[in-house]
Amino acid sequence: MSNTTRRHSLPLFRSEIIKLKRSPVWYLLALCTLLTATGVFMGHLLDAHNVVKLNIDPWERYFDATLAIFNLFIVVPYTVLLVSALIFIEQRANAWKYLYTLPYRGGQFYITKWLTMVFLYLCSIAILMCGVVLSAYLLNTFRPEYEFNYYQPDVRYLLSEMRHFFLASLGLISWQYWLSLRFKNILVPLGIGVFGFVLGIIMSVTGQKLALYLPYSLPMIVRDFDMFRNEYIQESAIPGLSNVEMHSLVIALFFLLLGYWQEQRRQVS
Amino acid sequence: MDIVSVNNLDFSYQKGSPILRQLSLDVPENSIYGFLGRNGAGKSTTIRTLLGLLAPQAGTIHLFDEVLDRLNRGVLRRIGALIEAPSLYPNLSAKDHLRLACRYQQVEETRIPQVLDQVGLLHAQNKLSKHYSTGMKQRLGLAMALLHEPDLLILDEPTNGLDPQGISDIRKLLQQLQQEGKTILLSSHLLSEIEKMATHVGIIRDGALIFEGDQGALRNWKAEQQQLVVRTSAPGQAATLFPASQIIAKEQDLLRLSGVSPQEVPELIRKLVAAGVDIYEIAFQQSDLEQLFIELNQQEA
């Protein structure tokens, strides 16, 4: 890569952010975090007599409920929709023929858009974390018996759990992104995403070994919240990473490199 | 110096169905090069290869004396392009689009109002592009191409969707840019437009260039092709007075002759009068570019 092209990577990322102005991506992001936080909030509000346990830190339980909802119902459809929405922005504008006449290599656009997706995913995780903590305090005003005010939220625990989700989602982001660029009609990769989501749930629920290799089930099984026990999950050769996270990283890297290689050779007709 | 130099370009999407066949063209510096061809002749494909969107199977492309290939795209920095309908994000305004282009081209945002003014969109800079008319979209596409003050503008059908006033404005703008030293390569199906503003013309047919030259060469060609039309009482009798090679057509009361210069006309009239042929009308019929374009295509066919 020449010095000139390398120098341009940051402006490319800034351009991606400008494109998001008034785009549905922000609604999607808000919806993802709102749905999760509201689901947990409502569950705790309406079912307080079953959930409240005196003298027990409510935060960990609240966080686990949030993460369970997030990993089962939200993370996969959200990722599929987020990737599709970002690709749709370019497809609707028929922007490739403009972008590829600029003095950049096709692979640079590919990597920048991938980074934008990861950035947005991180943003949604950060917003979700804030939303969960705030919703717990709000819940406390309606149900003081939870005693959220008497305990400190263990944000480090929440961060650590989110790190696992993030790593387990990278494979899905890369795969879905690569897939979305292969079809002109965005409904095709979206349909595959929905099918993958259903397949992911089945694989996860039934504890199949195949779930360890399916990008759609990796975020669902990466943490065990008494839902999906998979006997094949174990520590990888890298300390602190499970084989689920390793598989996700390998998938992410593979499709990132494959996409980069293909975009470098892309013909825009 | 040629800003664009294309040599023996071959391109096909499928083996056995060539789109470009040994295409060569040269765009001189500071020219307005009109690139003409019928639909499907290969104009857009040529332009796409020039911009690196398509990789030719054979041949070379030199832009500013640099070879364009996948690994050397830095030269595209000196080019502004608009390919058919501009790529616009419906959720962004004109100003947003130009901010975007400023990031891509590493240009200061102070340039935005200047270029908006240049294309006459200053008043609509905050309007979302989805509310733009086709002509306004075309102007915005042009503004994005002009933003970084490129040395070469490559425009594929830039006047598409514009009303006559809009076309005239764009023509004036392109002529002004040429006077400022820019080189412009534009394709168009509006042949009259090309004739009005191009300094050089290239005509493509079935993926191969069949004519290339400046307006002078074009005029010479047209002069060679001009016909002398004689309306007379006896075209058959009149035809016997001239060599067969000069006679293009003999109609009911018309005789069409080629290769007659204006200086030869008085002698021709004297000859006809001496032979007792009545002359009702005598005039040169010159092909305009459209006629020429059709003739060139017919000749090649």
Coordinates of N, CA and C in Angstrom, one line a residue, chain A residues 4-5 7-8 11-12 14-16 18-23 89-90 92-106 109 264-269, chain B residues 11 13 48 51-55 57 70-71 73-74 76-77 79 81 83-93 96 99-101 103-106 126 128 144:
Chain A
T4 N 0.4 7.4 0.1 CA -0.7 8.2 -0.2 C -2.0 7.6 0.3
T5 N -2.2 6.3 -0.1 CA -3.4 5.7 0.2 C -3.6 5.4 1.7
R7 N -2.5 7.2 4.1 CA -2.8 8.5 4.7 C -4.3 8.8 4.7
H8 N -5.0 8.1 3.9 CA -6.4 8.5 3.6 C -7.4 7.7 4.5
P11 N -9.8 9.9 6.9 CA -10.9 10.6 6.2 C -12.0 9.6 5.7
L12 N -11.6 8.4 5.3 CA -12.6 7.5 4.8 C -13.6 7.1 5.9
R14 N -14.3 8.9 8.5 CA -15.1 10.1 8.8 C -16.2 10.2 7.8
S15 N -15.9 9.9 6.5 CA -17.0 9.9 5.5 C -18.1 9.0 5.8
E16 N -17.7 7.8 6.3 CA -18.7 6.8 6.7 C -19.6 7.3 7.7
I18 N -20.4 10.5 8.2 CA -21.3 11.5 7.6 C -22.5 10.8 6.9
K19 N -22.2 9.7 6.3 CA -23.3 9.0 5.5 C -24.4 8.5 6.4
L20 N -24.1 8.4 7.7 CA -25.1 7.9 8.6 C -26.1 8.9 9.1
K21 N -25.9 10.2 8.7 CA -26.8 11.3 9.0 C -28.2 11.0 8.5
R22 N -29.1 11.1 9.4 CA -30.5 10.8 9.1 C -30.8 9.4 8.5
S23 N -29.9 8.5 8.8 CA -30.1 7.1 8.2 C -30.8 6.3 9.2
I89 N -27.3 1.6 2.4 CA -27.0 3.0 2.2 C -26.2 3.2 0.9
E90 N -25.3 2.3 0.7 CA -24.5 2.4 -0.6 C -25.3 2.0 -1.8
R92 N -28.5 1.9 -2.3 CA -29.6 2.8 -2.7 C -29.0 4.0 -3.4
A93 N -27.8 4.4 -3.1 CA -27.2 5.6 -3.7 C -26.5 5.1 -5.0
N94 N -26.4 3.8 -5.2 CA -25.5 3.3 -6.3 C -24.2 4.0 -6.2
A95 N -23.6 3.9 -5.0 CA -22.4 4.7 -4.7 C -21.1 4.1 -5.1
W96 N -21.2 2.8 -5.4 CA -19.9 2.1 -5.7 C -19.2 2.8 -6.9
K97 N -19.9 3.2 -7.9 CA -19.3 3.7 -9.1 C -18.7 5.1 -8.8
Y98 N -19.2 5.8 -7.8 CA -18.5 7.0 -7.4 C -17.3 6.7 -6.5
L99 N -17.5 5.8 -5.5 CA -16.4 5.5 -4.6 C -15.2 4.9 -5.3
Y100 N -15.4 4.0 -6.3 CA -14.3 3.3 -6.9 C -13.6 4.2 -8.0
T101 N -14.1 5.4 -8.2 CA -13.3 6.3 -9.1 C -12.4 7.2 -8.2
L102 N -12.5 7.1 -6.9 CA -11.7 7.9 -6.1 C -10.3 7.3 -5.9
P103 N -9.3 8.0 -5.6 CA -7.9 7.5 -5.6 C -7.6 6.6 -4.4
Y104 N -8.5 5.6 -4.1 CA -8.3 4.7 -3.1 C -8.4 3.3 -3.7
R105 N -7.9 2.3 -3.0 CA -8.1 0.9 -3.4 C -9.5 0.4 -2.9
G106 N -10.1 -0.5 -3.6 CA -11.4 -1.0 -3.2 C -11.3 -1.7 -1.9
F109 N -12.1 0.7 1.1 CA -13.5 0.9 1.4 C -14.1 -0.2 2.2
Q264 N -10.5 -5.7 -4.0 CA -9.3 -5.1 -4.7 C -9.5 -5.4 -6.2
R265 N -10.2 -6.5 -6.5 CA -10.3 -7.0 -7.9 C -11.7 -6.7 -8.5
R266 N -12.5 -6.0 -7.7 CA -13.9 -5.8 -8.1 C -14.0 -5.0 -9.4
Q267 N -14.9 -5.4 -10.3 CA -15.2 -4.7 -11.5 C -16.6 -4.0 -11.2
V268 N -16.6 -2.7 -11.4 CA -17.9 -2.0 -11.2 C -18.5 -1.6 -12.6
S269 N -19.5 -2.4 -12.9 CA -20.1 -2.2 -14.3 C -21.4 -1.4 -14.2
Chain B
F11 N -11.9 -5.1 -24.1 CA -12.7 -5.5 -22.9 C -13.9 -6.3 -23.3
Y13 N -17.2 -8.6 -21.1 CA -17.7 -9.2 -19.9 C -17.7 -10.8 -20.0
R48 N -15.5 3.8 -18.0 CA -15.3 3.1 -16.8 C -13.9 2.5 -16.8
L51 N -11.5 5.1 -15.7 CA -11.6 5.5 -14.3 C -11.2 4.3 -13.4
G52 N -10.8 3.2 -13.9 CA -10.4 2.1 -13.1 C -11.5 1.3 -12.6
L53 N -12.7 1.5 -13.0 CA -13.9 0.7 -12.6 C -13.9 -0.7 -13.2
L54 N -13.4 -0.7 -14.4 CA -13.3 -2.0 -15.1 C -11.8 -2.2 -15.6
A55 N -11.4 -3.4 -15.4 CA -10.0 -3.7 -15.8 C -10.0 -4.3 -17.2
Q57 N -8.9 -6.4 -20.6 CA -8.2 -7.6 -20.8 C -6.9 -7.4 -21.5
R70 N -4.4 -1.3 -11.2 CA -5.0 -1.5 -9.9 C -4.1 -1.0 -8.8
L71 N -2.8 -1.1 -9.0 CA -1.9 -0.7 -7.9 C -1.5 0.8 -8.0
R73 N -3.4 4.0 -8.4 CA -4.7 4.7 -8.5 C -4.5 6.2 -8.1
G74 N -3.3 6.5 -7.7 CA -3.0 7.9 -7.2 C -3.4 8.9 -8.2
L76 N -5.8 9.1 -10.1 CA -7.2 9.5 -10.1 C -7.5 10.7 -9.3
R77 N -6.6 11.1 -8.4 CA -6.7 12.3 -7.6 C -6.8 13.6 -8.6
I79 N -8.4 13.7 -11.3 CA -9.6 13.5 -12.2 C -10.9 13.7 -11.4
A81 N -15.0 13.0 -11.9 CA -15.8 12.1 -12.8 C -17.3 12.2 -12.4
I83 N -20.4 9.8 -13.8 CA -20.8 8.7 -14.7 C -22.3 8.5 -14.6
E84 N -23.0 8.9 -15.8 CA -24.4 8.8 -15.9 C -25.1 9.5 -14.8
A85 N -26.1 8.8 -14.1 CA -26.8 9.5 -13.0 C -25.8 9.5 -11.8
P86 N -25.7 10.6 -11.1 CA -24.8 10.7 -10.0 C -25.1 9.8 -8.8
S87 N -24.1 9.4 -8.1 CA -24.4 8.6 -6.9 C -24.7 9.5 -5.7
L88 N -26.0 9.6 -5.4 CA -26.3 10.5 -4.3 C -27.1 9.7 -3.2
Y89 N -26.8 10.1 -2.0 CA -27.4 9.5 -0.8 C -28.7 10.3 -0.5
P90 N -29.9 9.7 -0.6 CA -31.1 10.4 -0.4 C -31.3 11.1 1.0
N91 N -30.6 10.6 1.9 CA -30.7 11.1 3.3 C -29.7 12.3 3.6
L92 N -29.0 12.7 2.5 CA -28.0 13.8 2.7 C -28.4 15.0 1.8
S93 N -28.0 16.1 2.3 CA -28.2 17.4 1.5 C -27.0 17.6 0.6
D96 N -24.0 18.2 2.6 CA -23.5 17.0 3.2 C -22.7 16.2 2.2
R99 N -19.4 17.8 1.8 CA -18.6 17.6 3.0 C -18.0 16.2 2.9
L100 N -18.8 15.2 2.4 CA -18.3 13.9 2.2 C -17.2 13.8 1.2
A101 N -17.5 14.5 0.1 CA -16.4 14.6 -1.0 C -15.2 15.3 -0.5
R103 N -13.9 15.1 2.5 CA -13.2 14.1 3.2 C -12.4 13.2 2.3
Y104 N -13.2 12.7 1.3 CA -12.5 11.8 0.3 C -11.4 12.4 -0.4
Q105 N -11.6 13.7 -0.8 CA -10.6 14.3 -1.7 C -9.6 15.2 -0.9
Q106 N -9.8 15.2 0.5 CA -8.9 16.0 1.3 C -8.9 17.5 0.9
N126 N -29.1 23.0 1.5 CA -29.5 22.3 2.7 C -30.7 21.3 2.4
L128 N -32.5 18.0 1.1 CA -32.1 16.7 0.9 C -32.1 16.3 -0.6
M144 N -19.7 17.7 -7.2 CA -18.8 16.7 -6.5 C -17.5 16.4 -7.3

